[in-house]
């Protein structure tokens, strides 16, 4: 199984303002993958009214001149990245776990929303406030939410769920299923029947894979 690089401390410390709350932080949950899938609410999907612009993304929440894309590139580079100007990442080393490709130029990378914005809309985000959608689209507080992968695989995935798209690298699929379920549980998103069935089939071949997540406030 492939494991993504841990995010750096600087990225982990970034706070998404709409996620902050005066209430005590909720404890992280950990469940076997098959059990976690059962926790996902089942509901029909609807894309009515969806527009990508309803999810404001690649913002600079902490005003350090690095937008969300740059923060992910910095955090996931396996070597010290080269940064020019205020915050433009121009070189580093990134491992795209979807297809086991290593890149040294960021131009070949997309930052993938693990659960695509359109899929999130279909699964409950249509009922969120604009602030919560922005928080979702720039979620640096959970390692699984955003991932640097080859542009080719990200664009192949587009807005599909696991019933119609999986990483081309078979060894990546258990990690992908875990990341997908973790993100949906974190944000309280639903699954449709085809998606739930596909995830259940994946879980059968994923051994002791564990889903860990902290609910977004």
PDB file of C-alpha atoms in Angstrom:
ATOM      1  CA  UNK A   1       0.000   0.000   0.000  1.00  0.00           C
ATOM      2  CA  UNK A   2       1.196   3.502  -0.756  1.00  0.00           C
ATOM      3  CA  UNK A   3       1.369   6.099   1.995  1.00  0.00           C
ATOM      4  CA  UNK A   4       1.507   9.802   1.228  1.00  0.00           C
ATOM      5  CA  UNK A   5       4.219  11.976   2.763  1.00  0.00           C
ATOM      6  CA  UNK A   6       3.227  13.601   6.037  1.00  0.00           C
ATOM      7  CA  UNK A   7       2.531  17.269   5.809  1.00  0.00           C
ATOM      8  CA  UNK A   8       5.131  19.582   7.341  1.00  0.00           C
ATOM      9  CA  UNK A   9       4.504  21.260  10.665  1.00  0.00           C
ATOM     10  CA  UNK A  10       4.037  24.631   9.050  1.00  0.00           C
ATOM     11  CA  UNK A  11       1.250  23.367   6.826  1.00  0.00           C
ATOM     12  CA  UNK A  12      -0.345  21.421   9.665  1.00  0.00           C
ATOM     13  CA  UNK A  13      -0.488  24.593  11.728  1.00  0.00           C
ATOM     14  CA  UNK A  14      -2.442  26.543   9.127  1.00  0.00           C
ATOM     15  CA  UNK A  15      -5.906  27.471  10.344  1.00  0.00           C
ATOM     16  CA  UNK A  16      -8.885  27.830   8.060  1.00  0.00           C
ATOM     17  CA  UNK A  17     -10.813  30.696   9.633  1.00  0.00           C
ATOM     18  CA  UNK A  18     -14.329  29.365   9.017  1.00  0.00           C
ATOM     19  CA  UNK A  19     -13.381  26.133  10.778  1.00  0.00           C
ATOM     20  CA  UNK A  20     -12.464  27.861  14.036  1.00  0.00           C
ATOM     21  CA  UNK A  21     -14.886  27.484  16.880  1.00  0.00           C
ATOM     22  CA  UNK A  22     -15.068  28.411  20.536  1.00  0.00           C
ATOM     23  CA  UNK A  23     -16.336  24.901  21.240  1.00  0.00           C
ATOM     24  CA  UNK A  24     -13.848  22.224  22.354  1.00  0.00           C
ATOM     25  CA  UNK A  25     -12.166  20.360  19.492  1.00  0.00           C
ATOM     26  CA  UNK A  26     -13.776  17.069  18.590  1.00  0.00           C
ATOM     27  CA  UNK A  27     -11.664  13.972  19.028  1.00  0.00           C
ATOM     28  CA  UNK A  28     -10.381  12.186  15.953  1.00  0.00           C
ATOM     29  CA  UNK A  29     -12.249   8.993  15.096  1.00  0.00           C
ATOM     30  CA  UNK A  30     -10.634   5.784  13.823  1.00  0.00           C
ATOM     31  CA  UNK A  31     -12.584   2.949  12.228  1.00  0.00           C
ATOM     32  CA  UNK A  32     -11.815  -0.075  10.040  1.00  0.00           C
ATOM     33  CA  UNK A  33     -12.488   0.896   6.428  1.00  0.00           C
ATOM     34  CA  UNK A  34     -15.491  -1.430   6.040  1.00  0.00           C
ATOM     35  CA  UNK A  35     -17.074  -0.055   9.221  1.00  0.00           C
ATOM     36  CA  UNK A  36     -16.347   3.531   8.224  1.00  0.00           C
ATOM     37  CA  UNK A  37     -18.168   3.020   4.927  1.00  0.00           C
ATOM     38  CA  UNK A  38     -21.222   1.911   6.877  1.00  0.00           C
ATOM     39  CA  UNK A  39     -21.141   5.224   8.749  1.00  0.00           C
ATOM     40  CA  UNK A  40     -21.595   7.237   5.558  1.00  0.00           C
ATOM     41  CA  UNK A  41     -25.189   8.500   5.161  1.00  0.00           C
ATOM     42  CA  UNK A  42     -26.906   7.178   2.044  1.00  0.00           C
ATOM     43  CA  UNK A  43     -28.718   9.702  -0.145  1.00  0.00           C
ATOM     44  CA  UNK A  44     -29.492  10.438  -3.783  1.00  0.00           C
ATOM     45  CA  UNK A  45     -27.265  13.015  -5.456  1.00  0.00           C
ATOM     46  CA  UNK A  46     -28.285  16.210  -7.215  1.00  0.00           C
ATOM     47  CA  UNK A  47     -26.026  18.612  -9.101  1.00  0.00           C
ATOM     48  CA  UNK A  48     -28.734  21.201  -9.592  1.00  0.00           C
ATOM     49  CA  UNK A  49     -27.326  24.716  -9.155  1.00  0.00           C
ATOM     50  CA  UNK A  50     -23.672  23.660  -9.010  1.00  0.00           C
ATOM     51  CA  UNK A  51     -21.021  26.138 -10.105  1.00  0.00           C
ATOM     52  CA  UNK A  52     -17.320  25.740  -9.336  1.00  0.00           C
ATOM     53  CA  UNK A  53     -17.156  29.410  -8.386  1.00  0.00           C
ATOM     54  CA  UNK A  54     -19.406  28.666  -5.395  1.00  0.00           C
ATOM     55  CA  UNK A  55     -16.314  27.111  -3.765  1.00  0.00           C
ATOM     56  CA  UNK A  56     -13.760  29.911  -3.387  1.00  0.00           C
ATOM     57  CA  UNK A  57     -10.423  28.137  -3.546  1.00  0.00           C
ATOM     58  CA  UNK A  58      -6.678  28.658  -3.658  1.00  0.00           C
ATOM     59  CA  UNK A  59      -6.900  31.518  -1.220  1.00  0.00           C
ATOM     60  CA  UNK A  60      -4.268  32.849   1.191  1.00  0.00           C
ATOM     61  CA  UNK A  61      -6.105  32.420   4.470  1.00  0.00           C
ATOM     62  CA  UNK A  62      -3.190  33.180   6.784  1.00  0.00           C
ATOM     63  CA  UNK A  63      -1.936  36.125   4.703  1.00  0.00           C
ATOM     64  CA  UNK A  64       1.602  34.770   4.342  1.00  0.00           C
ATOM     65  CA  UNK A  65       1.565  35.253   0.531  1.00  0.00           C
ATOM     66  CA  UNK A  66       1.219  31.487  -0.061  1.00  0.00           C
ATOM     67  CA  UNK A  67      -2.142  30.416  -1.430  1.00  0.00           C
ATOM     68  CA  UNK A  68      -3.557  26.944  -0.829  1.00  0.00           C
ATOM     69  CA  UNK A  69      -1.937  25.434  -3.930  1.00  0.00           C
ATOM     70  CA  UNK A  70       1.493  26.697  -2.879  1.00  0.00           C
ATOM     71  CA  UNK A  71       0.990  25.481   0.689  1.00  0.00           C
ATOM     72  CA  UNK A  72       0.272  21.944  -0.538  1.00  0.00           C
ATOM     73  CA  UNK A  73       3.258  21.971  -2.899  1.00  0.00           C
ATOM     74  CA  UNK A  74       5.531  23.117  -0.076  1.00  0.00           C
ATOM     75  CA  UNK A  75       4.140  20.576   2.384  1.00  0.00           C
ATOM     76  CA  UNK A  76       4.266  17.573   0.048  1.00  0.00           C
ATOM     77  CA  UNK A  77       7.660  18.143  -1.565  1.00  0.00           C
ATOM     78  CA  UNK A  78      10.078  15.397  -0.535  1.00  0.00           C
ATOM     79  CA  UNK A  79      12.963  17.865  -0.698  1.00  0.00           C
ATOM     80  CA  UNK A  80      13.263  21.507   0.284  1.00  0.00           C
ATOM     81  CA  UNK A  81      11.278  23.264  -2.452  1.00  0.00           C
ATOM     82  CA  UNK A  82      12.640  26.208  -4.393  1.00  0.00           C
ATOM     83  CA  UNK A  83      10.458  29.275  -3.891  1.00  0.00           C
ATOM     84  CA  UNK A  84      10.716  32.506  -5.823  1.00  0.00           C
ATOM     85  CA  UNK A  85       9.174  35.891  -5.134  1.00  0.00           C
ATOM     86  CA  UNK A  86       6.582  36.194  -2.429  1.00  0.00           C
ATOM     87  CA  UNK A  87       5.566  32.530  -2.690  1.00  0.00           C
ATOM     88  CA  UNK A  88       5.922  30.848  -6.052  1.00  0.00           C
ATOM     89  CA  UNK A  89       7.082  27.232  -5.879  1.00  0.00           C
ATOM     90  CA  UNK A  90       9.241  26.542  -8.934  1.00  0.00           C
ATOM     91  CA  UNK A  91      10.980  23.261  -8.070  1.00  0.00           C
ATOM     92  CA  UNK A  92      10.904  20.376  -5.601  1.00  0.00           C
ATOM     93  CA  UNK A  93      10.170  16.664  -5.664  1.00  0.00           C
ATOM     94  CA  UNK A  94       6.649  15.286  -5.546  1.00  0.00           C
ATOM     95  CA  UNK A  95       5.347  11.729  -5.612  1.00  0.00           C
ATOM     96  CA  UNK A  96       1.948  11.323  -7.248  1.00  0.00           C
ATOM     97  CA  UNK A  97       0.520   8.325  -5.456  1.00  0.00           C
ATOM     98  CA  UNK A  98      -2.301   7.792  -7.969  1.00  0.00           C
ATOM     99  CA  UNK A  99       0.180   6.627 -10.611  1.00  0.00           C
ATOM    100  CA  UNK A 100       3.565   6.327  -8.812  1.00  0.00           C
ATOM    101  CA  UNK A 101       5.091   9.165 -10.837  1.00  0.00           C
ATOM    102  CA  UNK A 102       7.754  11.454  -9.365  1.00  0.00           C
ATOM    103  CA  UNK A 103       7.959  15.021 -10.638  1.00  0.00           C
ATOM    104  CA  UNK A 104      10.396  17.844  -9.965  1.00  0.00           C
ATOM    105  CA  UNK A 105       8.509  20.652 -11.739  1.00  0.00           C
ATOM    106  CA  UNK A 106       5.207  21.826 -10.238  1.00  0.00           C
ATOM    107  CA  UNK A 107       3.736  22.618 -13.638  1.00  0.00           C
ATOM    108  CA  UNK A 108       2.943  18.929 -14.102  1.00  0.00           C
ATOM    109  CA  UNK A 109       0.962  18.756 -10.885  1.00  0.00           C
ATOM    110  CA  UNK A 110      -2.629  19.482  -9.965  1.00  0.00           C
ATOM    111  CA  UNK A 111      -3.828  19.846  -6.396  1.00  0.00           C
ATOM    112  CA  UNK A 112      -6.680  17.379  -6.249  1.00  0.00           C
ATOM    113  CA  UNK A 113      -9.648  17.817  -3.958  1.00  0.00           C
ATOM    114  CA  UNK A 114      -9.935  14.233  -2.733  1.00  0.00           C
ATOM    115  CA  UNK A 115     -13.705  14.520  -2.972  1.00  0.00           C
ATOM    116  CA  UNK A 116     -14.184  16.827  -5.972  1.00  0.00           C
ATOM    117  CA  UNK A 117     -16.053  20.080  -5.496  1.00  0.00           C
ATOM    118  CA  UNK A 118     -18.926  18.955  -7.724  1.00  0.00           C
ATOM    119  CA  UNK A 119     -19.203  15.661  -5.843  1.00  0.00           C
ATOM    120  CA  UNK A 120     -19.197  17.529  -2.534  1.00  0.00           C
ATOM    121  CA  UNK A 121     -22.029  19.717  -3.849  1.00  0.00           C
ATOM    122  CA  UNK A 122     -23.992  16.625  -4.842  1.00  0.00           C
ATOM    123  CA  UNK A 123     -23.383  15.095  -1.423  1.00  0.00           C
ATOM    124  CA  UNK A 124     -24.528  17.899   0.843  1.00  0.00           C
ATOM    125  CA  UNK A 125     -22.398  20.992   0.240  1.00  0.00           C
ATOM    126  CA  UNK A 126     -25.241  22.581  -1.718  1.00  0.00           C
ATOM    127  CA  UNK A 127     -26.802  23.269   1.683  1.00  0.00           C
ATOM    128  CA  UNK A 128     -23.677  24.845   3.199  1.00  0.00           C
ATOM    129  CA  UNK A 129     -22.846  28.489   3.689  1.00  0.00           C
ATOM    130  CA  UNK A 130     -20.337  30.119   1.353  1.00  0.00           C
ATOM    131  CA  UNK A 131     -17.861  30.237   4.247  1.00  0.00           C
ATOM    132  CA  UNK A 132     -18.071  26.498   4.839  1.00  0.00           C
ATOM    133  CA  UNK A 133     -17.631  25.774   1.132  1.00  0.00           C
ATOM    134  CA  UNK A 134     -14.534  27.973   1.124  1.00  0.00           C
ATOM    135  CA  UNK A 135     -13.215  26.134   4.167  1.00  0.00           C
ATOM    136  CA  UNK A 136     -13.788  22.818   2.420  1.00  0.00           C
ATOM    137  CA  UNK A 137     -12.062  23.924  -0.776  1.00  0.00           C
ATOM    138  CA  UNK A 138      -8.965  25.047   1.163  1.00  0.00           C
ATOM    139  CA  UNK A 139      -8.822  22.375   3.859  1.00  0.00           C
ATOM    140  CA  UNK A 140      -5.186  22.301   4.948  1.00  0.00           C
ATOM    141  CA  UNK A 141      -6.067  21.009   8.408  1.00  0.00           C
ATOM    142  CA  UNK A 142      -6.524  17.411   7.214  1.00  0.00           C
ATOM    143  CA  UNK A 143      -3.772  15.688   5.259  1.00  0.00           C
ATOM    144  CA  UNK A 144      -6.211  13.635   3.194  1.00  0.00           C
ATOM    145  CA  UNK A 145      -8.321  16.520   1.878  1.00  0.00           C
ATOM    146  CA  UNK A 146      -5.902  17.867  -0.756  1.00  0.00           C
ATOM    147  CA  UNK A 147      -3.160  15.986  -2.577  1.00  0.00           C
ATOM    148  CA  UNK A 148      -0.604  16.871  -5.242  1.00  0.00           C
ATOM    149  CA  UNK A 149      -0.915  14.424  -8.154  1.00  0.00           C
ATOM    150  CA  UNK A 150      -0.100  14.409 -11.836  1.00  0.00           C
ATOM    151  CA  UNK A 151      -2.350  16.671 -13.850  1.00  0.00           C
ATOM    152  CA  UNK A 152      -3.091  13.741 -16.158  1.00  0.00           C
ATOM    153  CA  UNK A 153      -4.602  11.587 -13.412  1.00  0.00           C
ATOM    154  CA  UNK A 154      -6.468  14.448 -11.778  1.00  0.00           C
ATOM    155  CA  UNK A 155      -8.100  15.424 -15.047  1.00  0.00           C
ATOM    156  CA  UNK A 156      -8.925  11.811 -15.793  1.00  0.00           C
ATOM    157  CA  UNK A 157     -10.672  11.628 -12.429  1.00  0.00           C
ATOM    158  CA  UNK A 158     -12.473  14.956 -12.964  1.00  0.00           C
ATOM    159  CA  UNK A 159     -15.572  14.969 -10.710  1.00  0.00           C
ATOM    160  CA  UNK A 160     -16.086  11.186 -10.580  1.00  0.00           C
ATOM    161  CA  UNK A 161     -16.569   9.079  -7.466  1.00  0.00           C
ATOM    162  CA  UNK A 162     -15.084   5.591  -6.847  1.00  0.00           C
ATOM    163  CA  UNK A 163     -17.934   3.880  -8.685  1.00  0.00           C
ATOM    164  CA  UNK A 164     -16.631   5.248 -11.995  1.00  0.00           C
ATOM    165  CA  UNK A 165     -12.975   6.149 -11.359  1.00  0.00           C
ATOM    166  CA  UNK A 166     -10.068   4.731  -9.368  1.00  0.00           C
ATOM    167  CA  UNK A 167      -6.343   5.495  -9.476  1.00  0.00           C
ATOM    168  CA  UNK A 168      -4.644   3.724 -12.393  1.00  0.00           C
ATOM    169  CA  UNK A 169      -2.114   2.215  -9.975  1.00  0.00           C
ATOM    170  CA  UNK A 170      -3.838  -0.763  -8.325  1.00  0.00           C
ATOM    171  CA  UNK A 171      -1.642  -0.516  -5.221  1.00  0.00           C
ATOM    172  CA  UNK A 172      -2.967   2.995  -4.607  1.00  0.00           C
ATOM    173  CA  UNK A 173      -6.630   2.058  -4.445  1.00  0.00           C
ATOM    174  CA  UNK A 174      -6.904   1.107  -0.783  1.00  0.00           C
ATOM    175  CA  UNK A 175      -5.205   4.353   0.201  1.00  0.00           C
ATOM    176  CA  UNK A 176      -7.535   6.221  -2.139  1.00  0.00           C
ATOM    177  CA  UNK A 177     -10.659   4.582  -0.725  1.00  0.00           C
ATOM    178  CA  UNK A 178      -9.499   5.383   2.791  1.00  0.00           C
ATOM    179  CA  UNK A 179      -8.777   9.001   1.905  1.00  0.00           C
ATOM    180  CA  UNK A 180     -12.151   9.333   0.173  1.00  0.00           C
ATOM    181  CA  UNK A 181     -14.142   7.910   3.076  1.00  0.00           C
ATOM    182  CA  UNK A 182     -12.161   9.938   5.603  1.00  0.00           C
ATOM    183  CA  UNK A 183     -12.916  13.158   3.734  1.00  0.00           C
ATOM    184  CA  UNK A 184     -16.613  12.400   3.406  1.00  0.00           C
ATOM    185  CA  UNK A 185     -16.911  11.564   7.095  1.00  0.00           C
ATOM    186  CA  UNK A 186     -14.891  14.624   8.110  1.00  0.00           C
ATOM    187  CA  UNK A 187     -17.288  16.904   6.277  1.00  0.00           C
ATOM    188  CA  UNK A 188     -20.520  14.982   6.870  1.00  0.00           C
ATOM    189  CA  UNK A 189     -21.059  14.238   3.193  1.00  0.00           C
ATOM    190  CA  UNK A 190     -23.361  11.520   1.881  1.00  0.00           C
ATOM    191  CA  UNK A 191     -22.854   8.696  -0.630  1.00  0.00           C
ATOM    192  CA  UNK A 192     -25.220   7.354  -3.255  1.00  0.00           C
ATOM    193  CA  UNK A 193     -25.874   3.625  -3.643  1.00  0.00           C
ATOM    194  CA  UNK A 194     -23.434   3.009  -6.514  1.00  0.00           C
ATOM    195  CA  UNK A 195     -20.677   4.793  -4.626  1.00  0.00           C
ATOM    196  CA  UNK A 196     -21.358   2.887  -1.401  1.00  0.00           C
ATOM    197  CA  UNK A 197     -21.354  -0.435  -3.266  1.00  0.00           C
ATOM    198  CA  UNK A 198     -18.065   0.360  -5.015  1.00  0.00           C
ATOM    199  CA  UNK A 199     -16.418   1.352  -1.736  1.00  0.00           C
ATOM    200  CA  UNK A 200     -17.650  -1.835  -0.041  1.00  0.00           C
ATOM    201  CA  UNK A 201     -16.108  -3.962  -2.805  1.00  0.00           C
ATOM    202  CA  UNK A 202     -12.823  -2.084  -2.450  1.00  0.00           C
ATOM    203  CA  UNK A 203     -12.818  -2.567   1.311  1.00  0.00           C
ATOM    204  CA  UNK A 204     -12.976  -6.348   0.895  1.00  0.00           C
ATOM    205  CA  UNK A 205      -9.454  -6.287  -0.525  1.00  0.00           C
ATOM    206  CA  UNK A 206      -7.980  -3.715   1.834  1.00  0.00           C
ATOM    207  CA  UNK A 207      -7.204  -5.827   4.880  1.00  0.00           C
ATOM    208  CA  UNK A 208      -6.872  -3.837   8.072  1.00  0.00           C
ATOM    209  CA  UNK A 209      -7.019  -0.382   6.449  1.00  0.00           C
ATOM    210  CA  UNK A 210      -8.163   2.157   9.051  1.00  0.00           C
ATOM    211  CA  UNK A 211     -10.025   5.396   8.438  1.00  0.00           C
ATOM    212  CA  UNK A 212      -9.046   8.237  10.751  1.00  0.00           C
ATOM    213  CA  UNK A 213     -10.722  11.623  10.650  1.00  0.00           C
ATOM    214  CA  UNK A 214     -11.547  14.638  12.749  1.00  0.00           C
ATOM    215  CA  UNK A 215     -14.949  16.157  12.017  1.00  0.00           C
ATOM    216  CA  UNK A 216     -14.820  19.639  10.557  1.00  0.00           C
ATOM    217  CA  UNK A 217     -16.483  22.081  12.921  1.00  0.00           C
TER     218      UNK A 217
END
